[in-house]
Amino acid sequence: MKLSKLEQESIILYNEEESTASIYTHDPKLKRKLKRLAEKYPDKVYPDRTVHAGAVSYAVPKSCVSVREPFSDERRRAASERAKNAGYTPPARSIYSENE
């Protein structure tokens, strides 16, 4: 059974006692990122339970979870100018969507 986009959730759970958070997701970009982190840091990021319907679930250190203030237009422009002045060029983007 295929889930609708609305049903394809990403959920981050943690409690005050444990040092890890559990990330459950259907998001293809986040799944790839979690897989890369698990390969690079297998002792800190690892699959924590079996899930179905195309989702994954990983345990990660709680320090990896953050909620940040959104960028204002002014802050985004200033960051863009700093990058241009430093000679930074962004990597070429694929013609394919990251969500495939």
mmCIF file of N, CA and C in Angstrom:
data_model
loop_
_atom_site.group_PDB
_atom_site.id
_atom_site.type_symbol
_atom_site.label_atom_id
_atom_site.label_comp_id
_atom_site.label_asym_id
_atom_site.label_seq_id
_atom_site.Cartn_x
_atom_site.Cartn_y
_atom_site.Cartn_z
ATOM 1 N N MET A 1 0.836 -1.180 0.000
ATOM 2 C CA MET A 1 0.000 0.000 0.000
ATOM 3 C C MET A 1 0.887 1.252 0.000
ATOM 4 N N LYS A 2 0.679 2.098 -0.964
ATOM 5 C CA LYS A 2 1.470 3.321 -1.083
ATOM 6 C C LYS A 2 0.844 4.424 -0.236
ATOM 7 N N LEU A 3 1.703 5.117 0.515
ATOM 8 C CA LEU A 3 1.238 6.220 1.352
ATOM 9 C C LEU A 3 1.179 7.511 0.548
ATOM 10 N N SER A 4 0.225 8.356 0.873
ATOM 11 C CA SER A 4 0.142 9.671 0.233
ATOM 12 C C SER A 4 1.265 10.551 0.783
ATOM 13 N N LYS A 5 1.539 11.653 0.111
ATOM 14 C CA LYS A 5 2.570 12.598 0.578
ATOM 15 C C LYS A 5 2.253 13.087 1.992
ATOM 16 N N LEU A 6 0.975 13.271 2.288
ATOM 17 C CA LEU A 6 0.568 13.735 3.610
ATOM 18 C C LEU A 6 0.893 12.686 4.680
ATOM 19 N N GLU A 7 0.807 11.424 4.330
ATOM 20 C CA GLU A 7 1.069 10.348 5.283
ATOM 21 C C GLU A 7 2.560 10.043 5.441
ATOM 22 N N GLN A 8 3.393 10.552 4.560
ATOM 23 C CA GLN A 8 4.833 10.289 4.612
ATOM 24 C C GLN A 8 5.488 11.282 5.570
ATOM 25 N N GLU A 9 5.459 10.942 6.822
ATOM 26 C CA GLU A 9 5.893 11.846 7.891
ATOM 27 C C GLU A 9 7.375 11.724 8.216
ATOM 28 N N SER A 10 7.881 12.731 8.882
ATOM 29 C CA SER A 10 9.176 12.705 9.542
ATOM 30 C C SER A 10 8.912 13.083 10.990
ATOM 31 N N ILE A 11 9.404 12.244 11.901
ATOM 32 C CA ILE A 11 9.145 12.454 13.320
ATOM 33 C C ILE A 11 10.462 12.352 14.077
ATOM 34 N N ILE A 12 10.724 13.327 14.941
ATOM 35 C CA ILE A 12 11.906 13.320 15.794
ATOM 36 C C ILE A 12 11.423 13.189 17.232
ATOM 37 N N LEU A 13 11.891 12.142 17.910
ATOM 38 C CA LEU A 13 11.491 11.894 19.295
ATOM 39 C C LEU A 13 12.713 11.813 20.195
ATOM 40 N N TYR A 14 12.618 12.443 21.349
ATOM 41 C CA TYR A 14 13.652 12.265 22.365
ATOM 42 C C TYR A 14 13.049 12.589 23.717
ATOM 43 N N ASN A 15 13.735 12.148 24.762
ATOM 44 C CA ASN A 15 13.280 12.432 26.117
ATOM 45 C C ASN A 15 14.437 13.041 26.905
ATOM 46 N N GLU A 16 14.159 13.454 28.102
ATOM 47 C CA GLU A 16 15.168 14.143 28.918
ATOM 48 C C GLU A 16 16.224 13.196 29.481
ATOM 49 N N GLU A 17 15.925 11.909 29.579
ATOM 50 C CA GLU A 17 16.861 10.975 30.209
ATOM 51 C C GLU A 17 17.924 10.440 29.254
ATOM 52 N N GLU A 18 17.512 10.054 28.052
ATOM 53 C CA GLU A 18 18.441 9.410 27.130
ATOM 54 C C GLU A 18 19.243 10.443 26.341
ATOM 55 N N SER A 19 20.417 10.026 25.883
ATOM 56 C CA SER A 19 21.296 10.943 25.152
ATOM 57 C C SER A 19 21.061 10.916 23.644
ATOM 58 N N THR A 20 20.154 10.044 23.190
ATOM 59 C CA THR A 20 19.898 9.955 21.760
ATOM 60 C C THR A 20 18.469 10.361 21.422
ATOM 61 N N ALA A 21 18.288 10.752 20.174
ATOM 62 C CA ALA A 21 16.967 11.045 19.624
ATOM 63 C C ALA A 21 16.693 9.996 18.546
ATOM 64 N N SER A 22 15.437 9.724 18.300
ATOM 65 C CA SER A 22 15.048 8.801 17.246
ATOM 66 C C SER A 22 14.430 9.613 16.109
ATOM 67 N N ILE A 23 14.928 9.392 14.901
ATOM 68 C CA ILE A 23 14.398 10.082 13.735
ATOM 69 C C ILE A 23 13.759 9.053 12.808
ATOM 70 N N TYR A 24 12.463 9.191 12.606
ATOM 71 C CA TYR A 24 11.690 8.338 11.702
ATOM 72 C C TYR A 24 11.308 9.210 10.515
ATOM 73 N N THR A 25 11.606 8.744 9.298
ATOM 74 C CA THR A 25 11.316 9.596 8.152
ATOM 75 C C THR A 25 11.051 8.821 6.873
ATOM 76 N N HIS A 26 10.261 9.439 6.012
ATOM 77 C CA HIS A 26 10.043 8.991 4.642
ATOM 78 C C HIS A 26 10.782 9.914 3.671
ATOM 79 N N ASP A 27 11.276 11.059 4.134
ATOM 80 C CA ASP A 27 11.898 12.076 3.293
ATOM 81 C C ASP A 27 13.174 11.527 2.637
ATOM 82 N N PRO A 28 13.218 11.441 1.302
ATOM 83 C CA PRO A 28 14.382 10.869 0.621
ATOM 84 C C PRO A 28 15.688 11.603 0.921
ATOM 85 N N LYS A 29 15.650 12.921 0.978
ATOM 86 C CA LYS A 29 16.870 13.693 1.259
ATOM 87 C C LYS A 29 17.379 13.400 2.670
ATOM 88 N N LEU A 30 16.476 13.360 3.640
ATOM 89 C CA LEU A 30 16.874 13.074 5.016
ATOM 90 C C LEU A 30 17.336 11.618 5.159
ATOM 91 N N LYS A 31 16.715 10.701 4.441
ATOM 92 C CA LYS A 31 17.141 9.299 4.480
ATOM 93 C C LYS A 31 18.573 9.167 3.971
ATOM 94 N N ARG A 32 18.897 9.863 2.877
ATOM 95 C CA ARG A 32 20.271 9.814 2.354
ATOM 96 C C ARG A 32 21.263 10.419 3.352
ATOM 97 N N LYS A 33 20.870 11.513 3.980
ATOM 98 C CA LYS A 33 21.764 12.164 4.952
ATOM 99 C C LYS A 33 22.010 11.252 6.153
ATOM 100 N N LEU A 34 20.963 10.632 6.660
ATOM 101 C CA LEU A 34 21.117 9.722 7.795
ATOM 102 C C LEU A 34 21.994 8.525 7.431
ATOM 103 N N LYS A 35 21.821 8.012 6.219
ATOM 104 C CA LYS A 35 22.640 6.884 5.768
ATOM 105 C C LYS A 35 24.115 7.282 5.712
ATOM 106 N N ARG A 36 24.393 8.471 5.138
ATOM 107 C CA ARG A 36 25.784 8.955 5.073
ATOM 108 C C ARG A 36 26.374 9.134 6.471
ATOM 109 N N LEU A 37 25.583 9.714 7.383
ATOM 110 C CA LEU A 37 26.081 9.907 8.748
ATOM 111 C C LEU A 37 26.328 8.569 9.438
ATOM 112 N N ALA A 38 25.463 7.582 9.198
ATOM 113 C CA ALA A 38 25.641 6.256 9.794
ATOM 114 C C ALA A 38 26.906 5.584 9.270
ATOM 115 N N GLU A 39 27.222 5.796 7.990
ATOM 116 C CA GLU A 39 28.445 5.235 7.426
ATOM 117 C C GLU A 39 29.683 5.920 7.993
ATOM 118 N N LYS A 40 29.581 7.217 8.215
ATOM 119 C CA LYS A 40 30.722 7.989 8.718
ATOM 120 C C LYS A 40 30.900 7.846 10.233
ATOM 121 N N TYR A 41 29.784 7.763 10.974
ATOM 122 C CA TYR A 41 29.825 7.691 12.439
ATOM 123 C C TYR A 41 28.979 6.514 12.940
ATOM 124 N N PRO A 42 29.367 5.271 12.628
ATOM 125 C CA PRO A 42 28.528 4.121 12.978
ATOM 126 C C PRO A 42 28.322 3.930 14.484
ATOM 127 N N ASP A 43 29.222 4.462 15.288
ATOM 128 C CA ASP A 43 29.063 4.338 16.740
ATOM 129 C C ASP A 43 28.090 5.370 17.313
ATOM 130 N N LYS A 44 27.746 6.412 16.533
ATOM 131 C CA LYS A 44 26.868 7.468 17.032
ATOM 132 C C LYS A 44 25.524 7.551 16.302
ATOM 133 N N VAL A 45 25.496 7.211 15.021
ATOM 134 C CA VAL A 45 24.273 7.262 14.208
ATOM 135 C C VAL A 45 24.047 5.869 13.646
ATOM 136 N N TYR A 46 22.906 5.274 13.959
ATOM 137 C CA TYR A 46 22.651 3.897 13.532
ATOM 138 C C TYR A 46 21.150 3.644 13.431
ATOM 139 N N PRO A 47 20.777 2.688 12.562
ATOM 140 C CA PRO A 47 19.356 2.330 12.471
ATOM 141 C C PRO A 47 18.900 1.811 13.835
ATOM 142 N N ASP A 48 17.741 2.283 14.305
ATOM 143 C CA ASP A 48 17.335 1.854 15.650
ATOM 144 C C ASP A 48 16.135 0.927 15.678
ATOM 145 N N ARG A 49 15.415 0.798 14.573
ATOM 146 C CA ARG A 49 14.328 -0.172 14.532
ATOM 147 C C ARG A 49 13.916 -0.418 13.093
ATOM 148 N N THR A 50 13.282 -1.526 12.884
ATOM 149 C CA THR A 50 12.820 -1.879 11.552
ATOM 150 C C THR A 50 11.489 -1.195 11.281
ATOM 151 N N VAL A 51 11.378 -0.552 10.140
ATOM 152 C CA VAL A 51 10.132 0.087 9.738
ATOM 153 C C VAL A 51 9.810 -0.342 8.310
ATOM 154 N N HIS A 52 8.598 -0.084 7.897
ATOM 155 C CA HIS A 52 8.148 -0.524 6.580
ATOM 156 C C HIS A 52 7.604 0.652 5.778
ATOM 157 N N ALA A 53 7.129 0.364 4.601
ATOM 158 C CA ALA A 53 6.496 1.344 3.707
ATOM 159 C C ALA A 53 7.472 2.433 3.264
ATOM 160 N N GLY A 54 8.764 2.087 3.141
ATOM 161 C CA GLY A 54 9.735 3.044 2.624
ATOM 162 C C GLY A 54 10.333 3.993 3.637
ATOM 163 N N ALA A 55 9.997 3.849 4.894
ATOM 164 C CA ALA A 55 10.536 4.738 5.933
ATOM 165 C C ALA A 55 11.810 4.144 6.526
ATOM 166 N N VAL A 56 12.579 4.975 7.205
ATOM 167 C CA VAL A 56 13.740 4.537 7.980
ATOM 168 C C VAL A 56 13.647 5.154 9.364
ATOM 169 N N SER A 57 14.354 4.547 10.304
ATOM 170 C CA SER A 57 14.415 5.093 11.660
ATOM 171 C C SER A 57 15.848 4.954 12.164
ATOM 172 N N TYR A 58 16.426 6.059 12.598
ATOM 173 C CA TYR A 58 17.808 6.082 13.081
ATOM 174 C C TYR A 58 17.866 6.694 14.469
ATOM 175 N N ALA A 59 18.830 6.226 15.246
ATOM 176 C CA ALA A 59 19.160 6.868 16.514
ATOM 177 C C ALA A 59 20.322 7.814 16.239
ATOM 178 N N VAL A 60 20.222 9.029 16.759
ATOM 179 C CA VAL A 60 21.277 10.033 16.598
ATOM 180 C C VAL A 60 21.497 10.731 17.937
ATOM 181 N N PRO A 61 22.692 11.268 18.172
ATOM 182 C CA PRO A 61 22.893 12.046 19.396
ATOM 183 C C PRO A 61 21.930 13.243 19.425
ATOM 184 N N LYS A 62 21.398 13.548 20.594
ATOM 185 C CA LYS A 62 20.483 14.695 20.698
ATOM 186 C C LYS A 62 21.144 15.994 20.267
ATOM 187 N N SER A 63 22.451 16.073 20.371
ATOM 188 C CA SER A 63 23.149 17.298 19.954
ATOM 189 C C SER A 63 23.036 17.534 18.446
ATOM 190 N N CYS A 64 22.640 16.529 17.691
ATOM 191 C CA CYS A 64 22.448 16.684 16.239
ATOM 192 C C CYS A 64 21.114 17.336 15.901
ATOM 193 N N VAL A 65 20.210 17.400 16.858
ATOM 194 C CA VAL A 65 18.876 17.952 16.621
ATOM 195 C C VAL A 65 18.882 19.426 17.003
ATOM 196 N N SER A 66 18.459 20.279 16.062
ATOM 197 C CA SER A 66 18.399 21.704 16.386
ATOM 198 C C SER A 66 17.240 22.358 15.659
ATOM 199 N N VAL A 67 16.769 23.436 16.234
ATOM 200 C CA VAL A 67 15.745 24.265 15.609
ATOM 201 C C VAL A 67 16.345 25.658 15.536
ATOM 202 N N ARG A 68 16.424 26.170 14.317
ATOM 203 C CA ARG A 68 17.079 27.454 14.126
ATOM 204 C C ARG A 68 16.097 28.519 13.677
ATOM 205 N N GLU A 69 16.475 29.739 13.924
ATOM 206 C CA GLU A 69 15.698 30.893 13.467
ATOM 207 C C GLU A 69 15.778 30.966 11.950
ATOM 208 N N PRO A 70 14.678 31.258 11.278
ATOM 209 C CA PRO A 70 14.724 31.368 9.819
ATOM 210 C C PRO A 70 15.618 32.532 9.386
ATOM 211 N N PHE A 71 16.245 32.388 8.221
ATOM 212 C CA PHE A 71 17.050 33.478 7.664
ATOM 213 C C PHE A 71 16.134 34.608 7.214
ATOM 214 N N SER A 72 16.477 35.822 7.569
ATOM 215 C CA SER A 72 15.765 36.982 7.028
ATOM 216 C C SER A 72 16.339 37.249 5.639
ATOM 217 N N ASP A 73 15.612 38.009 4.837
ATOM 218 C CA ASP A 73 16.115 38.358 3.501
ATOM 219 C C ASP A 73 17.434 39.108 3.601
ATOM 220 N N GLU A 74 17.534 39.978 4.603
ATOM 221 C CA GLU A 74 18.761 40.749 4.795
ATOM 222 C C GLU A 74 19.937 39.836 5.141
ATOM 223 N N ARG A 75 19.711 38.885 6.044
ATOM 224 C CA ARG A 75 20.782 37.965 6.434
ATOM 225 C C ARG A 75 21.200 37.098 5.247
ATOM 226 N N ARG A 76 20.234 36.644 4.444
ATOM 227 C CA ARG A 76 20.532 35.831 3.271
ATOM 228 C C ARG A 76 21.370 36.622 2.264
ATOM 229 N N ARG A 77 21.010 37.891 2.025
ATOM 230 C CA ARG A 77 21.780 38.733 1.101
ATOM 231 C C ARG A 77 23.203 38.947 1.617
ATOM 232 N N ALA A 78 23.341 39.194 2.918
ATOM 233 C CA ALA A 78 24.674 39.419 3.492
ATOM 234 C C ALA A 78 25.534 38.158 3.362
ATOM 235 N N ALA A 79 24.951 36.994 3.596
ATOM 236 C CA ALA A 79 25.697 35.736 3.461
ATOM 237 C C ALA A 79 26.098 35.517 2.005
ATOM 238 N N SER A 80 25.206 35.860 1.084
ATOM 239 C CA SER A 80 25.507 35.721 -0.333
ATOM 240 C C SER A 80 26.673 36.630 -0.724
ATOM 241 N N GLU A 81 26.658 37.854 -0.255
ATOM 242 C CA GLU A 81 27.741 38.798 -0.556
ATOM 243 C C GLU A 81 29.072 38.310 0.013
ATOM 244 N N ARG A 82 29.054 37.817 1.257
ATOM 245 C CA ARG A 82 30.297 37.297 1.861
ATOM 246 C C ARG A 82 30.857 36.141 1.033
ATOM 247 N N ALA A 83 29.978 35.249 0.584
ATOM 248 C CA ALA A 83 30.418 34.105 -0.225
ATOM 249 C C ALA A 83 30.997 34.570 -1.558
ATOM 250 N N LYS A 84 30.331 35.528 -2.198
ATOM 251 C CA LYS A 84 30.827 36.047 -3.478
ATOM 252 C C LYS A 84 32.187 36.720 -3.288
ATOM 253 N N ASN A 85 32.332 37.518 -2.233
ATOM 254 C CA ASN A 85 33.597 38.202 -1.964
ATOM 255 C C ASN A 85 34.716 37.222 -1.656
ATOM 256 N N ALA A 86 34.363 36.069 -1.075
ATOM 257 C CA ALA A 86 35.363 35.058 -0.744
ATOM 258 C C ALA A 86 35.664 34.158 -1.940
ATOM 259 N N GLY A 87 34.934 34.352 -3.059
ATOM 260 C CA GLY A 87 35.175 33.553 -4.248
ATOM 261 C C GLY A 87 34.515 32.184 -4.227
ATOM 262 N N TYR A 88 33.555 31.985 -3.345
ATOM 263 C CA TYR A 88 32.867 30.698 -3.257
ATOM 264 C C TYR A 88 31.877 30.541 -4.402
ATOM 265 N N THR A 89 31.904 29.395 -5.044
ATOM 266 C CA THR A 89 30.889 29.067 -6.028
ATOM 267 C C THR A 89 30.196 27.794 -5.575
ATOM 268 N N PRO A 90 28.885 27.774 -5.579
ATOM 269 C CA PRO A 90 28.162 26.593 -5.113
ATOM 270 C C PRO A 90 28.377 25.409 -6.054
ATOM 271 N N PRO A 91 28.214 24.189 -5.542
ATOM 272 C CA PRO A 91 28.376 23.020 -6.408
ATOM 273 C C PRO A 91 27.292 22.997 -7.478
ATOM 274 N N ALA A 92 27.616 22.402 -8.606
ATOM 275 C CA ALA A 92 26.637 22.277 -9.690
ATOM 276 C C ALA A 92 25.501 21.385 -9.219
ATOM 277 N N ARG A 93 24.290 21.779 -9.529
ATOM 278 C CA ARG A 93 23.127 20.986 -9.149
ATOM 279 C C ARG A 93 22.784 19.988 -10.238
ATOM 280 N N SER A 94 22.317 18.841 -9.801
ATOM 281 C CA SER A 94 21.891 17.816 -10.734
ATOM 282 C C SER A 94 20.604 18.255 -11.416
ATOM 283 N N ILE A 95 20.391 17.768 -12.618
ATOM 284 C CA ILE A 95 19.116 18.057 -13.285
ATOM 285 C C ILE A 95 17.992 17.245 -12.682
ATOM 286 N N TYR A 96 18.359 16.269 -11.844
ATOM 287 C CA TYR A 96 17.369 15.417 -11.216
ATOM 288 C C TYR A 96 17.019 15.982 -9.845
ATOM 289 N N SER A 97 15.794 15.821 -9.443
ATOM 290 C CA SER A 97 15.339 16.297 -8.141
ATOM 291 C C SER A 97 16.008 15.499 -7.042
ATOM 292 N N GLU A 98 16.304 16.139 -5.920
ATOM 293 C CA GLU A 98 16.865 15.439 -4.770
ATOM 294 C C GLU A 98 15.851 14.539 -4.111
ATOM 295 N N ASN A 99 14.591 14.710 -4.415
ATOM 296 C CA ASN A 99 13.549 13.904 -3.776
ATOM 297 C C ASN A 99 13.184 12.661 -4.564
ATOM 298 N N GLU A 100 14.005 12.290 -5.540
ATOM 299 C CA GLU A 100 13.709 11.084 -6.312
ATOM 300 C C GLU A 100 14.264 9.881 -5.625
#
